[in-house]
Structures are given as C-alpha cells and as structure tokens.
Coordinates of C-alpha atoms in Angstrom, one line a residue:
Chain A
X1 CA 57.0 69.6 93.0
X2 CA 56.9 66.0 92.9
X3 CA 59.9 63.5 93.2
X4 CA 59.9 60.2 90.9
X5 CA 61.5 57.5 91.7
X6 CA 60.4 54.3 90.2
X7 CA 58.8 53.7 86.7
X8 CA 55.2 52.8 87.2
X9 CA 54.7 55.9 89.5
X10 CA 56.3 57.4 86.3
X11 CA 54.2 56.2 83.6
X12 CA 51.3 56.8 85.9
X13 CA 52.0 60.4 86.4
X14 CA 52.1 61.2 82.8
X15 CA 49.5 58.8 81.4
X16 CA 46.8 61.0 83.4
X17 CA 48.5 64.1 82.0
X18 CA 47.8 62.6 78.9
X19 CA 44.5 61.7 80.0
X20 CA 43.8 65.8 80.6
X21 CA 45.2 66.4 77.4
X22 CA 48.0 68.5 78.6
X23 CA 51.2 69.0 76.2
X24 CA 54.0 67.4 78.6
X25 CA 57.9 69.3 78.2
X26 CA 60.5 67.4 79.1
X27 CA 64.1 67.9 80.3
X28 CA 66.8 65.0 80.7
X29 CA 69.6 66.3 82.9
X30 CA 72.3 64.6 84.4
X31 CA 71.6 66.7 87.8
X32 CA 74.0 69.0 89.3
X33 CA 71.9 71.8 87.4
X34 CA 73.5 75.3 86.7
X35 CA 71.9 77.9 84.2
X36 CA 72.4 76.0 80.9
X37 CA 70.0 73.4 82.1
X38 CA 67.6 75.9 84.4
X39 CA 67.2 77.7 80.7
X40 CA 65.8 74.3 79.4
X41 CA 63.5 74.2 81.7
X42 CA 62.0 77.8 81.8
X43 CA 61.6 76.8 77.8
X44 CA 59.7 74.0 78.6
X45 CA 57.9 76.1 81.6
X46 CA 56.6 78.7 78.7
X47 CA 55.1 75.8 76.1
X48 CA 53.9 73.1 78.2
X49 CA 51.5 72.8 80.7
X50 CA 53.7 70.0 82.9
X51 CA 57.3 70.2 83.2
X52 CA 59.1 67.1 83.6
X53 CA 62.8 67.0 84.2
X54 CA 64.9 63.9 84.8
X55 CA 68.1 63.4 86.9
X56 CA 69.8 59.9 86.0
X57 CA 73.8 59.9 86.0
X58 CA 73.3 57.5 83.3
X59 CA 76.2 55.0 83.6
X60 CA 76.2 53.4 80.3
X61 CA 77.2 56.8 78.8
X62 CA 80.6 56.8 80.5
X63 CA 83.6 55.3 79.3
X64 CA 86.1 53.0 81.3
X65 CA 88.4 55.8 82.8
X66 CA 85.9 58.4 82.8
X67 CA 84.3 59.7 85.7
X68 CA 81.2 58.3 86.0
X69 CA 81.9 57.5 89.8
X70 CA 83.2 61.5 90.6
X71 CA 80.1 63.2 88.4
X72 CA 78.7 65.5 91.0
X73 CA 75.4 64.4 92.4
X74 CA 73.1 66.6 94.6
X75 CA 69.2 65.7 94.9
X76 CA 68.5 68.0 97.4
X77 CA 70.2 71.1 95.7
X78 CA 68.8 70.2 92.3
X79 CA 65.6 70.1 93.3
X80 CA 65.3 73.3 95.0
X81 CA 66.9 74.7 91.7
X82 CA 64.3 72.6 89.5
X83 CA 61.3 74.1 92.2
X84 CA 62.8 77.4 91.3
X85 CA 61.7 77.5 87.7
X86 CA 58.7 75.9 87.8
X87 CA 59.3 72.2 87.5
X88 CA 55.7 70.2 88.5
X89 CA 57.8 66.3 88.8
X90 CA 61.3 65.1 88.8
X91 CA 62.1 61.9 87.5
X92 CA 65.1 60.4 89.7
X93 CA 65.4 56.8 89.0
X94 CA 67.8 54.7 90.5
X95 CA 70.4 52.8 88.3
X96 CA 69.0 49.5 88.8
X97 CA 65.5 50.6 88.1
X98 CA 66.8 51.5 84.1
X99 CA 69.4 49.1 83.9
X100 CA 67.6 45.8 85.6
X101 CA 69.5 42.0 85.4
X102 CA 69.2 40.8 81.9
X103 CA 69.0 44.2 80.3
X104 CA 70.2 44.1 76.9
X105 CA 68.7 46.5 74.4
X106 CA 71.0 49.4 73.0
X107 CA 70.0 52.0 70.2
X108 CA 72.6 53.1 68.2
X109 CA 73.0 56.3 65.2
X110 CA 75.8 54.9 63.3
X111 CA 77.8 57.5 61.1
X112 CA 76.6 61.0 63.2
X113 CA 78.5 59.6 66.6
X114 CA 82.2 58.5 64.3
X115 CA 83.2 62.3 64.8
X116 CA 83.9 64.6 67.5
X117 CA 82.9 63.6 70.6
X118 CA 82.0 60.4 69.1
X119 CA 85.1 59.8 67.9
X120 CA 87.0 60.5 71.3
X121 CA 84.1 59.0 73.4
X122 CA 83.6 55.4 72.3
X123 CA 80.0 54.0 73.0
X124 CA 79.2 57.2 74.8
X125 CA 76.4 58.5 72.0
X126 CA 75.1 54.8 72.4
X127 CA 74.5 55.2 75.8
X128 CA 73.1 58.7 75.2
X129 CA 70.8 57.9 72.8
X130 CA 69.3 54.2 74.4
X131 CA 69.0 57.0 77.7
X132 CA 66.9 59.0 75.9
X133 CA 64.9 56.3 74.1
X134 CA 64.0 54.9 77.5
X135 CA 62.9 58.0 78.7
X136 CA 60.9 59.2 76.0
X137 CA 58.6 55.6 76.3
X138 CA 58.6 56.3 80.3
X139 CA 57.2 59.9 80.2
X140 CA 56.1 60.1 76.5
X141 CA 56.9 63.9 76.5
X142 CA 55.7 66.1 73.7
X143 CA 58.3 68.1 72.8
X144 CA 62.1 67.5 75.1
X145 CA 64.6 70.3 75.1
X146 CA 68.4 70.2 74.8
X147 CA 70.3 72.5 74.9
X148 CA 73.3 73.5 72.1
X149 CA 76.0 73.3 74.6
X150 CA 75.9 69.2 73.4
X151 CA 75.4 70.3 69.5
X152 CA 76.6 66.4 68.5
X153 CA 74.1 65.1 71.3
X154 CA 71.1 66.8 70.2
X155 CA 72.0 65.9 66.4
X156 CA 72.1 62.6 67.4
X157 CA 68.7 62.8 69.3
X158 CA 67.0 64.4 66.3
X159 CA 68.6 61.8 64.3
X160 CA 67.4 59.0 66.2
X161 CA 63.9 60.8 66.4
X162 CA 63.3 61.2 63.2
X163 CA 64.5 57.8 61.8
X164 CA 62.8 55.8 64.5
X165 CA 59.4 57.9 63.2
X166 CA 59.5 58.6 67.6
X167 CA 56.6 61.1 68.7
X168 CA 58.2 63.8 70.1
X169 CA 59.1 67.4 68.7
X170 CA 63.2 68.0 69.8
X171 CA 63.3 72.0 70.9
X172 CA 66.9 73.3 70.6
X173 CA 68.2 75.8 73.4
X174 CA 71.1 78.1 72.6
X175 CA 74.2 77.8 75.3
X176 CA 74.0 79.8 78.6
X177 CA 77.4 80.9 79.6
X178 CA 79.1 82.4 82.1
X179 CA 79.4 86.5 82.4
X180 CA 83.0 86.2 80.7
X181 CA 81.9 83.2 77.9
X182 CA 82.5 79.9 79.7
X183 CA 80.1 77.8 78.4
X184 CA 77.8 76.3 81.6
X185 CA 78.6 73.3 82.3
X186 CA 78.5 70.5 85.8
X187 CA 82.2 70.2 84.9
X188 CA 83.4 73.5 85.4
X189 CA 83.6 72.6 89.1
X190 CA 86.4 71.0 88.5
X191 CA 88.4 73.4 87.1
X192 CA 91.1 75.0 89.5
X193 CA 91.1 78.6 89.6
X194 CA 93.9 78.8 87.2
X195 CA 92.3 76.5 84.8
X196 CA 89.2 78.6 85.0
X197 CA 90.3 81.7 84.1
X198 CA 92.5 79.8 80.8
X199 CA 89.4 78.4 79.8
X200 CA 88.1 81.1 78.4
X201 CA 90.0 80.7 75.3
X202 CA 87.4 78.4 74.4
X203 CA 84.9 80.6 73.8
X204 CA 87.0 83.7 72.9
X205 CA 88.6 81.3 69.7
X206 CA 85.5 79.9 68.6
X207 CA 84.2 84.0 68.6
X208 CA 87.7 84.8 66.5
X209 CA 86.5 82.1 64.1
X210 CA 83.0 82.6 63.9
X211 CA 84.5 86.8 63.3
X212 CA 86.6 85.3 60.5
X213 CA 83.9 83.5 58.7
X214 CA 81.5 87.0 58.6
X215 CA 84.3 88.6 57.3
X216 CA 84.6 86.5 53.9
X217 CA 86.9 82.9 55.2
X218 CA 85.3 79.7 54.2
X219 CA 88.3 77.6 54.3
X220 CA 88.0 75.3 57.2
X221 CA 91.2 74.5 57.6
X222 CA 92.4 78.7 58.2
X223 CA 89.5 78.8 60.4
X224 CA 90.5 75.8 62.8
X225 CA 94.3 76.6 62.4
X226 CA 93.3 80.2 64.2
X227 CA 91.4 78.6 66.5
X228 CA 94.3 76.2 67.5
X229 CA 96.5 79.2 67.6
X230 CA 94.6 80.8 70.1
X231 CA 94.4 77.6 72.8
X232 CA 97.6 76.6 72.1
X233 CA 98.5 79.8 74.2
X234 CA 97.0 78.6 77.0
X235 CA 99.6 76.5 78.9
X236 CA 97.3 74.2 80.5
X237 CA 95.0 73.7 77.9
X238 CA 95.3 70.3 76.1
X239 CA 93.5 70.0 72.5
X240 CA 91.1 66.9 72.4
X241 CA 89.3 68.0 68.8
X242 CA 88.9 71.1 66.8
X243 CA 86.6 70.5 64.0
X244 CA 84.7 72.0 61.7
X245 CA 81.6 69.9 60.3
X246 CA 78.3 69.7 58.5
X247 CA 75.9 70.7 61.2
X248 CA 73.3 67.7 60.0
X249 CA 75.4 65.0 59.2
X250 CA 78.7 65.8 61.4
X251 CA 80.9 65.2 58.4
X252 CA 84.5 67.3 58.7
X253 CA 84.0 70.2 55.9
X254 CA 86.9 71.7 53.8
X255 CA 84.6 74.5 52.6
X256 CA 82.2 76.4 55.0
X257 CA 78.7 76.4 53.4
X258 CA 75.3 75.6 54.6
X259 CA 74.8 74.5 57.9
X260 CA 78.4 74.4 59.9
X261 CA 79.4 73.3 63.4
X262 CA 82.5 75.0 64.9
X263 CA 83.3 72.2 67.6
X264 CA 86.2 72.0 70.5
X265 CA 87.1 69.8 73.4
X266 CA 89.8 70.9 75.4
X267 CA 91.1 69.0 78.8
X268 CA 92.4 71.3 81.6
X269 CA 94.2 68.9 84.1
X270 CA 91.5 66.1 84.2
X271 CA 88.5 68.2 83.2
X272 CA 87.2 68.2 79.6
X273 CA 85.4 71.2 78.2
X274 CA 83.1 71.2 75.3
X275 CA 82.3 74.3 73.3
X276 CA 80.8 75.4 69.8
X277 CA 79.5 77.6 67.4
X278 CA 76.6 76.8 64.5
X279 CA 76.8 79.3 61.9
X280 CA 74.5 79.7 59.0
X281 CA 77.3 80.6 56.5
Chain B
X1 CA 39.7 48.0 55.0
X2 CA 42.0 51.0 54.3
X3 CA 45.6 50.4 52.4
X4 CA 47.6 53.3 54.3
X5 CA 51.4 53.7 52.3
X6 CA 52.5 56.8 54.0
X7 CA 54.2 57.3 57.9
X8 CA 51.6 60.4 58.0
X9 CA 48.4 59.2 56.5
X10 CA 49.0 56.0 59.1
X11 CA 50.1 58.2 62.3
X12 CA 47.0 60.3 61.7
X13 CA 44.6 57.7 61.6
X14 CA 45.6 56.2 64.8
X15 CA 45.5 59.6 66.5
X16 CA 41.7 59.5 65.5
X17 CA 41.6 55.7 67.1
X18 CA 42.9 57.0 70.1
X19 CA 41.3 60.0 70.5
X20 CA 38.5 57.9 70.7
X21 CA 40.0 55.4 73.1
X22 CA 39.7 52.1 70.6
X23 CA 42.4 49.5 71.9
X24 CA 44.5 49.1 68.8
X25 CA 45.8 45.9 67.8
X26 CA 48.5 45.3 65.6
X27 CA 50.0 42.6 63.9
X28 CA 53.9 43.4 61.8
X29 CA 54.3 41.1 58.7
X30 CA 56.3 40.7 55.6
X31 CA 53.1 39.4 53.6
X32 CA 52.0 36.9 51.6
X33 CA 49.6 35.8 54.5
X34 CA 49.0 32.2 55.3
X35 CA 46.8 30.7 58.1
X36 CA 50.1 31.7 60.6
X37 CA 49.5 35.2 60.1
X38 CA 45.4 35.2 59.9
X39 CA 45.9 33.3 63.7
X40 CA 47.9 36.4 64.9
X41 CA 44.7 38.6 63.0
X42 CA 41.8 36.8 64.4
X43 CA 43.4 37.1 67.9
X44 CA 43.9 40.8 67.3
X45 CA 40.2 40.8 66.2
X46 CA 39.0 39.2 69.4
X47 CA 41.1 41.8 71.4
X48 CA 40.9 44.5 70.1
X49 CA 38.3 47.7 68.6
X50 CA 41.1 48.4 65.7
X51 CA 43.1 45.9 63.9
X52 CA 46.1 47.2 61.8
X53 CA 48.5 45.1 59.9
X54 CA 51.7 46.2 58.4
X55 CA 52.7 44.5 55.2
X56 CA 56.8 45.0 54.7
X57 CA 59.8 43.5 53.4
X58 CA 62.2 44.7 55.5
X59 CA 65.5 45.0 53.1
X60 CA 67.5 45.4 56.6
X61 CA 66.9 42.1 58.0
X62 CA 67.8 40.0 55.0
X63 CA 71.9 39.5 54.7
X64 CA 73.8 39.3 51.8
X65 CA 72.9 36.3 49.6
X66 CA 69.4 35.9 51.1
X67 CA 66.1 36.0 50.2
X68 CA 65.0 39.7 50.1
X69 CA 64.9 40.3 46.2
X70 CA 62.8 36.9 45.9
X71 CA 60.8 36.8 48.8
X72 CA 57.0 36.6 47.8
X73 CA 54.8 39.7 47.6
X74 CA 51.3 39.8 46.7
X75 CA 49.7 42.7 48.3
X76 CA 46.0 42.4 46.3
X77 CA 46.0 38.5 47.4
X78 CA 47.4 39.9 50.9
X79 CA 44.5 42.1 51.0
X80 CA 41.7 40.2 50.4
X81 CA 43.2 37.6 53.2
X82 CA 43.3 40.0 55.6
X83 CA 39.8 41.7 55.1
X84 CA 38.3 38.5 55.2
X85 CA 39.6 37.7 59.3
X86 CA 38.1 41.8 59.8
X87 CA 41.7 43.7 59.5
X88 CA 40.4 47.4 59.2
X89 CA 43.5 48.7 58.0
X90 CA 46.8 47.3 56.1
X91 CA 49.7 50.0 56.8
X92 CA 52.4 48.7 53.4
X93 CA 54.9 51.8 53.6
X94 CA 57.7 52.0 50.4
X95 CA 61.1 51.4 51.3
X96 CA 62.0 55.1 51.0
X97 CA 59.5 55.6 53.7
X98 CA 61.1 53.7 56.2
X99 CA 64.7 54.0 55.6
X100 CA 64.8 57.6 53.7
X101 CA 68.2 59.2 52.7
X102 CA 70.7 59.6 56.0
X103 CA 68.9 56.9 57.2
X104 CA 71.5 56.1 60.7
X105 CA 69.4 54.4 64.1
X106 CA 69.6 50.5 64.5
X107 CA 68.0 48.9 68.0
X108 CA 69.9 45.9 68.7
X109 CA 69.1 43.5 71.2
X110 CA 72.5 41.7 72.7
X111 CA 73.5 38.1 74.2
X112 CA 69.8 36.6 73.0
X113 CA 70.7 37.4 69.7
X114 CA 74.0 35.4 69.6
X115 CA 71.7 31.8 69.6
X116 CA 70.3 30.0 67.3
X117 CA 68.9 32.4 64.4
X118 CA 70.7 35.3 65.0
X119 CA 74.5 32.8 65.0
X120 CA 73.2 32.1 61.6
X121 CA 72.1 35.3 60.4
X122 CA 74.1 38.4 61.6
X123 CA 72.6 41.3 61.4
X124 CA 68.8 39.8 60.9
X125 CA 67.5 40.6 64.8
X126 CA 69.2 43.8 64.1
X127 CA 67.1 44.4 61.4
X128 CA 64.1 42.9 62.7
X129 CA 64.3 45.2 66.1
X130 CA 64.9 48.4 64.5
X131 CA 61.5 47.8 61.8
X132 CA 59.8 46.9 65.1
X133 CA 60.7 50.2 66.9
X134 CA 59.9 51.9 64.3
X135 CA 56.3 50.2 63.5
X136 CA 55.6 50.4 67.5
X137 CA 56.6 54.0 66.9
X138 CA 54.3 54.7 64.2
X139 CA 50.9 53.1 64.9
X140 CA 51.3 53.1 68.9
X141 CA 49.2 49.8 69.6
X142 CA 48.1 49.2 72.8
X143 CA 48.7 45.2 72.1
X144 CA 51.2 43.9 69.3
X145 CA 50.4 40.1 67.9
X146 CA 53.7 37.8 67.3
X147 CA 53.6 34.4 66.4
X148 CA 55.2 31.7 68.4
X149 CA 56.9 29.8 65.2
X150 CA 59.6 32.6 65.3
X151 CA 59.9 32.0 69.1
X152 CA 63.6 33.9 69.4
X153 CA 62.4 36.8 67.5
X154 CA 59.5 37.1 70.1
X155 CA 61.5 36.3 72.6
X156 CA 63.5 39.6 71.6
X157 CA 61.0 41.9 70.9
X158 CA 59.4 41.0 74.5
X159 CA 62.9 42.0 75.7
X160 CA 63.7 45.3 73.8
X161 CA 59.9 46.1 75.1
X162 CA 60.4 45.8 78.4
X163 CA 64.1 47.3 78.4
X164 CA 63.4 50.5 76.0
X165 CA 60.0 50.6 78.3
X166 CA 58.0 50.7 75.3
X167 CA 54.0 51.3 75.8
X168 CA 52.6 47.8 74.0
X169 CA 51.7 44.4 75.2
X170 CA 53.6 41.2 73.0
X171 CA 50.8 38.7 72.3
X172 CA 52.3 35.4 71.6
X173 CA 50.4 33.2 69.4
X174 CA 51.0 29.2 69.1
X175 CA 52.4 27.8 65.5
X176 CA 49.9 27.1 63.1
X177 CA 50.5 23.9 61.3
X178 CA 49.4 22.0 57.6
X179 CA 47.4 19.3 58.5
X180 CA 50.4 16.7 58.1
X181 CA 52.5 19.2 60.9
X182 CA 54.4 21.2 59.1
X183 CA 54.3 24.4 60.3
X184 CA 53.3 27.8 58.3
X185 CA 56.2 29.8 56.4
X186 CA 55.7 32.1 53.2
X187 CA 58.9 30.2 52.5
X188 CA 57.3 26.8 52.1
X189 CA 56.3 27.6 48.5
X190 CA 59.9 27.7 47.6
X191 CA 59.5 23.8 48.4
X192 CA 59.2 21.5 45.6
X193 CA 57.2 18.3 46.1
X194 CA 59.9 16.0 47.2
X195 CA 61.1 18.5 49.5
X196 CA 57.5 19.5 51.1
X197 CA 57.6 15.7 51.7
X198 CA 60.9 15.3 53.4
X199 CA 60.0 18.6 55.5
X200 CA 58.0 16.7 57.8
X201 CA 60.8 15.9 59.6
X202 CA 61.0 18.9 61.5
X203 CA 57.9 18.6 63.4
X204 CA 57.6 14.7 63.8
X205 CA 61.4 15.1 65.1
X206 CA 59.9 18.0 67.8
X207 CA 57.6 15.8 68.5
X208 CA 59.5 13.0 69.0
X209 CA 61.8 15.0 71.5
X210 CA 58.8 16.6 73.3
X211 CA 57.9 12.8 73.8
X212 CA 61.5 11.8 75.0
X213 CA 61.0 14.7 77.6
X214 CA 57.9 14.0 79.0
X215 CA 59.3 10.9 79.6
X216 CA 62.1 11.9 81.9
X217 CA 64.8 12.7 79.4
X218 CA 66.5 15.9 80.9
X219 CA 69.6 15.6 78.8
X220 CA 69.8 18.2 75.9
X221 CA 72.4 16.3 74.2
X222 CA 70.1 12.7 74.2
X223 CA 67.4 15.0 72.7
X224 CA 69.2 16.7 70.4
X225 CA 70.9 13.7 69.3
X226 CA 67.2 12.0 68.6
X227 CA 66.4 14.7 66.1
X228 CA 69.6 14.9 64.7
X229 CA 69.3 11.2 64.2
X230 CA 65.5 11.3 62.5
X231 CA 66.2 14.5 60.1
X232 CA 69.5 12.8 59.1
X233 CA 67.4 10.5 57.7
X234 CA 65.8 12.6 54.9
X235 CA 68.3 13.2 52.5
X236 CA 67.2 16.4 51.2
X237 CA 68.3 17.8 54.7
X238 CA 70.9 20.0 55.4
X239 CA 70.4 20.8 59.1
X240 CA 71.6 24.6 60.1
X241 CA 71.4 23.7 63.8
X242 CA 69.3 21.8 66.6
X243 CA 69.6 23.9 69.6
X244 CA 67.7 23.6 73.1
X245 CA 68.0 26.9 74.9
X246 CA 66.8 29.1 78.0
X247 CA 63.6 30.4 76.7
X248 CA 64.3 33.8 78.2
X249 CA 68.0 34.1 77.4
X250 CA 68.3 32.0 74.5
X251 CA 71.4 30.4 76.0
X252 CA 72.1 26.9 75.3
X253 CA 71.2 24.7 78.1
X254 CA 72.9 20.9 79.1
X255 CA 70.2 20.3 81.5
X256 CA 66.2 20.8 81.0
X257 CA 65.0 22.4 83.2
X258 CA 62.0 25.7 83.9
X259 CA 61.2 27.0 80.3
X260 CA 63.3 25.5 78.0
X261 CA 63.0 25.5 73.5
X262 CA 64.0 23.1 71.5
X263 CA 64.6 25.0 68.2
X264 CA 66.1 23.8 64.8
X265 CA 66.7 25.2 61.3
X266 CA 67.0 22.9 58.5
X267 CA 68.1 24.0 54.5
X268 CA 65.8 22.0 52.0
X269 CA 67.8 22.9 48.8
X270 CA 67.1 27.0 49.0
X271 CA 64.8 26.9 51.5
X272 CA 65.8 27.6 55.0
X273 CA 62.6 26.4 57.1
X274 CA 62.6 26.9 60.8
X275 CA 60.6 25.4 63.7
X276 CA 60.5 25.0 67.2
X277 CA 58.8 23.4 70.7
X278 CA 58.5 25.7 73.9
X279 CA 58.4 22.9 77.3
X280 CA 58.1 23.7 81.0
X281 CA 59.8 21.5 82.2

C-alpha cells in the first residue's frame, strides 16, 4: 500500500489509473479508523479496481472551541487498518499542502446545512463540503463512499454533487455499530466508562421511535417527545438536537411521510455523539 | 458545429473527445459575441483538437436592478460568429438546466472579491464562480480561455482553480479594442452616440497613466488622480471607481510595485463599462 503525501504524487497516481481505465473508489476519512469507516472501504474494495482512502483532519471543519487540536491522529495504526482491507494508496496530506497562503475558495450548500448539525456547528458543512470538493479534483474518484453514520454530511455531498453537475457517483454505507448499538465513531474514545455504557440510549431511543412509527405514529412531535423521554434518563447525557426531518432537504417535519431522518446529538461530558435513523415511512 | 442544450447530451460528447484524447478547449460566455470573445475562440482554435463554447446568461451573477432581463441574446447571430473562427460545438443549457428545483451550492472566492467589481456588485463573483464550477464540471476542458478585459474575474477563477485543485489550465487573453480604443463589451450597444463618444475616456485615461508609470510615477494616488482628472472631463461620466490593486490579491496598493492593475468602472447613463491595464512594474 502506498502512502501520499503531497498533491502532484496524487494526481499522478490516479491520472495513470485513469489512464488503464480502472474505476477509482474512494474514501475520505478523518483517520483514527474503527469499523464504520473499514466498512467503507471493503465497499469500495468490492466495486473498484483501486481503493483510495484519504486521512486529513481537515481543520476548516472545526469550530473555535471544538477539538480540532485533541482529534485523535494515528498514521501508523490507520494504515495497517487501511492495509487490512485492501486499500492500494492513502492520501495523507499535510494541512499546508490543502490550505496554502492565500487560499481563499470555500463551497457552500445553503439551506441543507441551517438544520441539525448545521445548525449547532456553524461553518462546519462549509468546511466539509470545500474538503470534499478538493479532494474529488485531486483524485477524480468514480464513485466515494460515506457512510450514514453522518446522514446530514452525505446529504450535503450529494447535494453539492449533483448541483455542481460534479462526476462522481456518492455510494451510501449503512452505520456499523458496536455489539450493543453505539454507533462507531473516533469519538467514542473519549467517552469514560460511565458515559459509555449511558450512551447507549442513543441508539436504543432512536429503535423505540423507529418501533413507534411501524406501528401506525406519524406525528413527529410524539415520536421525538419519546425519544427525549428516553435520554433524558440518562444523567449524564445532555440533548444537543432531536429532530425529525425530510431526509432530502433536511427540513423539520410535523407529519412522517416520504423520506424521514430520525436525527440526535447528544454530549456526554465533552464528547458529542451523533446518531440516526432513515425510514421509508 | 453542434448546438448541445442539455447537461447529458454535452457531458456525453466530451466523454467521446476524451476517449479519444482531443485536448479540449473551452471558452464560457454570456453571448452576443464580439471580436473579444472570437480572440478567446481563435486562441482555443490554435490550442486545441475540440473547441466548445458555452453561451449563458447566468441569472445568478446579475443583482437586483441589473441587467439580466435586458442583456442581449442572439443565439442564431451567436452561432454563425462562432462557426466562422471553427467553434465545433456551442453548449447554450436553459436556466432550469443549471439551476433546477432545490438548487443550494455557491463557490465563493473571498478577500479578492471585496475590490473593485465585486465592492460594487455583491454577489456577482459569487455567481460567476459557481457557473464556472459548474461549466468546468460539465465539459472537463483540459484548457479554459478567459479574456483579460475582466482581469478580477480571471484573476478569481485562476484562484478558485488552483485552491479547489481543479484539472484545467486558465488562458488569459489581452483586451480587444475598436479601432478608436475602446475596448469590447456586449454592453457597448446600450451606448448611444454621444455616449460611445465620451467613452473613449476610459482607455485614453489608461493610457495616459500607463504613460505616467513608465515614467517613474510609483504613486497610486498621482495616477489615479490623472484619470480621475481626464474622465471628469466627459460629462456623461459617472465614475464607479478607479482602483490600482495587487494583481494577485486585488488589494489596493499605495505604492507600484511587481504586478500591479489599474482598473476603473465608469456608468455612461445605463451602461456600466469597465476597463483596465495590467503593468509590471
């Protein structure tokens, strides 16, 4: 497996992929790889002929306060885990190499990113989404995988895709959690063991709801109110969102119909957990 | 020469250009083609095996009160124009086709886009960056052809290039000019007789401070204060500004010095006509 560092060994690697015609996957990671993103990647392993993963803590996606300095960081392990599953390059630019003096070009979906995450995260879908557009020109991929874990993030990218007419197919990966629901995730490292085991009321409440709304509910509001039942009996657990929302346009729904997001963030001590559901009601 | 309306007819039929490894060479416009645009053809021509134009008024980079329901279209004359410098294809999508229903991703291009133009106009670069994208996005030319009277908005496109690491080479192509100087705009048929007259301001004024500078001036504000001075002098005048920036950052500069333009914007009546000098000094 090969380690990338800079951008013209990048665009080098790829362009004579290109030039043997084979389809190029691609996975953008944040490193610090666990299961959820490992699942990406043996996707991409099964349609592509080259696997390409990238591992860029990408710092414009951070928020003042956030912990863009603390995000776990591990080359060495991550590419032994990448290796693992079949990875042919990793792409592990440094920060100056993206983000050179004078850099000043941002892309932006507007109206998708004013919810959720968007909505508690200023800027950070912005930073997520000019990432992504960098990388896509860089390695030209044709077809990237994200996984549902981020449901908002990979709206957004298949937002931004399609508008911007960009020439890559988005593949969606459903969430890989842990043997007793805890959605996969770098953060969970940071959970103490007590804020471990109370984070499972993540996924058991968004299972209650997603129970609920087979059995006949469609009125957003009982389903979120059970939901916030359920957390709210976790001592250390401390609501960010619960939302229930278009799945295309991330619009808040009072009715379930269609396409619908079941979304949470939830803080244990200084740890925030995502988690959701897509239904199909 | 093909007229392509659709995002799929066009995408297909540079597929089959670069299948067969023809450098494409494209060159974005809002039509009604004058000499200005044929330059930015013929140099594609020279270049290039395939030449593709786009022909579109971009509703997104016109603001409120501006000249986007008025702005001249003529697609047959258009046609004919660019057949005759060898154009093999015109790409002149609808306005649904670009900006569909749930239409959300801008590319914006900060700090250069706070001179000159873009003080004037918020929103335009805006505008003008995300059709770009888009267009790059689309037809995937190896070289893209942009002419030098709109220096800041080729100045921004060469820097959302090289930050979003897009795969196409900016061509900059030197003003074309009437025989008396004035230099090539669709708008100039909005001018009325008196008005074309008094125009000629603009480029005897660069002219005059291009002079000033070879001759040692290095103060922006003498220069400046020159053309202010001359297009005072035509009373049909309304200047919008005269500016000499950095012509990488657009920033204004007190001293010349390295690459500097001296750029000015000037109402006649309606008509907002723009033009500019680029020194290295």
């Amino acid at each position: 497996m090969k380690i990338i560092k800079t951008l013209s060994e990048m665009k080098s690697y790829t362009a004579e992929k290109r030039r043997e015609h084979q389809t190029i996957g691609f996975v953008p990671t944040m490193g610090y790889l666990h299961q959820g993103h490992l699942a990406l990647m043996q996707a991409a392993r099964k349609d592509c002929a080259v696997v390409i993963a990238s591992i860029f803590v990408n710092p414009i996606q951070f928020g003042i306060g956030e912990d863009y300095e603390e995000y776990p960081r591990d080359l060495t392990r991550d590419g032994a885990l990448a290796e693992s599953v079949g990875v042919d390059a990793i792409f592990a630019p440094s920060v100056g190499e993206m983000y050179p003096k004078g850099y000043h070009t941002f892309v932006h979906v507007e109206s998708l990113t004013d919810y959720l995450c968007g909505a508690s995260r200023p800027g950070h879908f912005r930073g997520v989404t000019t990432v992504v557009a960098k990388l896509f020109n860089i390695i030209q991929p044709d077809l990237a995988y994200f996984g549902q874990k981020d449901a908002q993030q990979v709206t957004v990218i298949e937002r931004m895709v399609e508008d911007l007419n960009m020439n890559v197919k988005i593949v969606r990966v459903p969430i890989v959690r842990e043997e007793d629901g805890l959605a996969m995730s770098s953060r969970n490292v940071y959970l103490n063991p007590e804020e471990r085991k109370q984070a499972l009321v993540l996924s058991r409440s968004l299972a209650e709801a997603k129970s609920l709304v087979e059995k006949g509910e469609r009125d957003a509001k009982v389903a979120k109110d059970r939901i916030r039942d359920m957390i709210s009996q976790a001592p250390l657990a401390r609501i960010d969102y619960i939302e229930i929302v278009d799945g295309r346009t991330m619009e808040p729904v009072e009715i379930l119909r269609g396409k619908v997001l079941i979304a949470l963030a939830v803080k244990f001590g200084k740890t925030r957990l995502i988690d959701n559901v897509l239904l199909e009601v």
